[in-house]
Coordinates of C-alpha atoms in Angstrom, one line a residue:
X1120 CA 35.4 108.8 35.1
X1121 CA 33.0 108.6 32.1
X1122 CA 30.7 111.5 31.4
X1123 CA 27.9 111.6 28.8
X1124 CA 25.4 114.3 27.9
X1125 CA 21.8 113.6 26.8
X1126 CA 18.8 115.6 25.6
X1127 CA 15.6 115.0 27.4
X1128 CA 12.6 116.0 25.2
X1129 CA 9.3 117.5 26.2
X1130 CA 5.9 116.1 25.0
X1131 CA 2.5 117.5 24.4
X1132 CA -0.8 115.8 24.5
X1133 CA -2.6 116.5 21.2
X1134 CA -5.6 114.8 22.7
X1135 CA -6.3 113.8 26.2
X1136 CA -9.5 111.9 27.2
X1137 CA -9.9 111.3 30.9
X1138 CA -12.1 108.2 31.3
X1139 CA -13.1 106.3 34.4
X1140 CA -11.4 106.5 37.8
X1141 CA -9.6 103.3 38.8
X1142 CA -9.5 101.6 42.1
X1143 CA -5.8 102.5 42.4
X1144 CA -6.6 106.2 42.3
X1145 CA -5.4 106.7 38.7
X1146 CA -7.7 107.4 35.8
X1147 CA -7.9 105.5 32.6
X1148 CA -6.7 107.8 29.8
X1149 CA -6.6 107.8 26.1
X1150 CA -3.9 110.3 24.8
X1151 CA -2.3 111.2 21.6
X1152 CA 1.2 112.2 22.6
X1153 CA 4.1 113.5 20.5
X1154 CA 7.6 114.8 21.3
X1155 CA 8.4 118.4 20.8
X1156 CA 11.6 120.3 20.2
X1157 CA 12.1 121.6 23.7
X1158 CA 14.8 119.7 25.7
X1159 CA 16.3 119.5 29.1
X1160 CA 20.0 118.9 29.1
X1161 CA 21.3 116.0 31.3
X1162 CA 24.8 115.1 32.2
X1163 CA 25.6 111.7 33.7
X1164 CA 29.0 111.1 35.2
X1165 CA 29.9 107.6 36.3
X1166 CA 31.6 107.8 39.7
X1167 CA 33.1 105.3 42.2
X1168 CA 30.0 105.3 44.4
X1169 CA 26.8 107.0 45.4
X1170 CA 24.1 108.9 43.5
X1171 CA 23.7 112.6 43.3
X1172 CA 21.1 114.6 41.4
X1173 CA 21.3 118.3 40.9
X1174 CA 19.2 120.7 39.0
X1175 CA 21.1 123.9 38.5
X1176 CA 18.6 126.3 37.1
X1177 CA 15.1 125.6 38.4
X1178 CA 14.3 126.0 42.1
X1179 CA 11.0 124.1 41.6
X1180 CA 12.9 120.9 40.7
X1181 CA 14.1 119.0 43.8
X1182 CA 17.7 117.8 44.1
X1183 CA 18.9 114.5 45.6
X1184 CA 16.6 111.7 46.7
X1185 CA 13.4 113.8 46.2
X1186 CA 14.0 113.9 42.4
X1187 CA 12.4 111.1 40.3
X1188 CA 15.7 110.7 38.5
X1189 CA 17.4 109.6 41.8
X1190 CA 15.0 106.6 42.1
X1191 CA 15.5 105.6 38.5
X1192 CA 19.3 105.9 38.8
X1193 CA 19.2 103.7 41.9
X1194 CA 17.0 101.1 40.1
X1195 CA 19.2 100.9 37.0
X1196 CA 22.4 100.7 38.9
X1197 CA 21.0 97.7 40.8
X1198 CA 20.7 95.9 37.4
X1199 CA 24.4 96.7 36.7
X1200 CA 27.0 94.2 37.9
X1201 CA 29.4 97.1 38.3
X1202 CA 30.1 98.7 41.7
X1203 CA 29.7 102.3 40.6
X1204 CA 27.7 105.5 41.3
X1205 CA 26.5 108.4 39.2
X1206 CA 26.4 112.2 39.4
X1207 CA 23.5 113.6 37.4
X1208 CA 23.2 117.3 36.5
X1209 CA 19.9 118.6 35.0
X1210 CA 19.6 121.9 33.2
X1211 CA 15.9 122.6 32.7
X1212 CA 14.4 124.1 29.6
X1213 CA 11.1 122.4 29.8
X1214 CA 8.7 124.5 32.0
X1215 CA 8.1 122.8 35.4
X1216 CA 4.5 121.6 36.1
X1217 CA 3.4 122.6 32.6
X1218 CA 2.1 119.1 31.6
X1219 CA 5.0 118.6 29.2
X1220 CA 6.4 115.6 31.1
X1221 CA 9.7 117.1 32.0
X1222 CA 10.3 115.0 35.1
X1223 CA 9.2 111.8 33.4
X1224 CA 11.3 112.6 30.4
X1225 CA 14.3 113.2 32.6
X1226 CA 13.7 109.8 34.3
X1227 CA 13.4 108.0 31.0
X1228 CA 16.5 109.7 29.6
X1229 CA 18.6 108.7 32.7
X1230 CA 17.2 105.2 32.7
X1231 CA 18.0 104.6 29.0
X1232 CA 21.3 106.6 29.2
X1233 CA 22.7 104.6 32.1
X1234 CA 21.5 101.3 30.5
X1235 CA 23.7 102.2 27.5
X1236 CA 26.6 103.8 29.5
X1237 CA 26.9 100.7 31.7
X1238 CA 26.2 98.2 28.9
X1239 CA 23.4 96.6 30.9
X1240 CA 21.5 95.8 27.7
X1241 CA 17.9 95.8 29.0
X1242 CA 15.3 95.8 26.3
X1243 CA 13.2 98.8 25.6
X1244 CA 10.2 96.9 26.9
X1245 CA 12.0 96.1 30.2
X1246 CA 13.0 99.8 30.5
X1247 CA 9.4 100.8 29.9
X1248 CA 8.2 98.4 32.7
X1249 CA 10.8 99.7 35.1
X1250 CA 9.9 103.3 34.1
X1251 CA 6.2 102.8 34.8
X1252 CA 7.0 102.4 38.5
X1253 CA 8.3 105.9 38.5
X1254 CA 5.6 107.7 36.5
X1255 CA 2.9 107.0 34.0
X1256 CA 4.6 109.1 31.2
X1257 CA 8.0 107.5 31.6
X1258 CA 7.2 104.6 29.2
X1259 CA 6.1 107.0 26.5
X1260 CA 9.5 108.8 26.7
X1261 CA 11.3 105.5 26.5
X1262 CA 9.1 104.5 23.5
X1263 CA 10.2 107.8 21.9
X1264 CA 7.8 108.2 19.1
X1265 CA 4.3 109.7 18.4
X1266 CA 1.9 107.3 20.0
X1267 CA -1.6 106.7 21.4
X1268 CA -1.2 105.9 25.1
X1269 CA -4.0 104.2 26.9
X1270 CA -4.6 103.0 30.5
X1271 CA -2.5 105.2 32.7
X1272 CA -0.1 105.6 29.8
X1273 CA 1.3 102.1 29.9
X1274 CA -0.4 100.7 26.8
X1275 CA 1.3 102.4 23.9
X1276 CA 0.7 102.1 20.2
X1277 CA 2.9 103.8 17.6
X1278 CA 1.3 106.4 15.3
X1279 CA 2.8 105.4 11.9
X1280 CA 2.5 108.7 10.1
X1281 CA 2.3 111.8 12.2
X1282 CA 2.0 115.1 10.3
X1283 CA 4.4 117.9 11.2
X1284 CA 2.5 120.4 13.2
X1285 CA 3.6 124.0 13.9
X1286 CA 2.8 125.1 17.4
X1287 CA 3.6 127.8 19.9
X1288 CA 4.0 126.8 23.5
X1289 CA 2.9 129.4 26.0
X1290 CA 3.8 128.6 29.6
X1291 CA 2.4 131.2 32.0
X1292 CA 4.0 131.3 35.4
X1293 CA 1.3 129.1 36.9
X1294 CA 2.3 125.6 38.1
X1295 CA -0.2 122.8 37.7
X1296 CA 1.3 119.6 39.2
X1297 CA 0.0 116.5 37.4
X1298 CA -0.8 114.7 40.7

């Protein structure tokens, strides 16, 4: 069946202000986010049925139903009028639990990728709304440009002119889950 490969980018917060705690347990934030040139590689293969998610090179990333990508794939397949499934393979290059949005980026990439592959034609705004149910950073990755993100990350404003910034990413072997 049909196979497509996607690059799933990392992000950094150039500024992160944690504001008040909300009644839903989240915090209101104000962030300046930008994509960086570190990518996970994702392969999506349309199959006859079912959903499988496998990360081949990072034991910290769950496979199957415990991966955020599984839920996103299930959701977007429900919007399709096709009776198909998908096998998803993830090769991690973005450090896990490093605050670079790897899982959210993977979810956004699969959401947008399957939207295109299956010709569902949901708008970017609709994909951002779906993505928000899976993680606060997912809408930013669907937006796909330097932005100021407010609220829990769901109110996004484009930064019109972002300077190129050289940076070095250091990821010590210390996991800091964002939850």
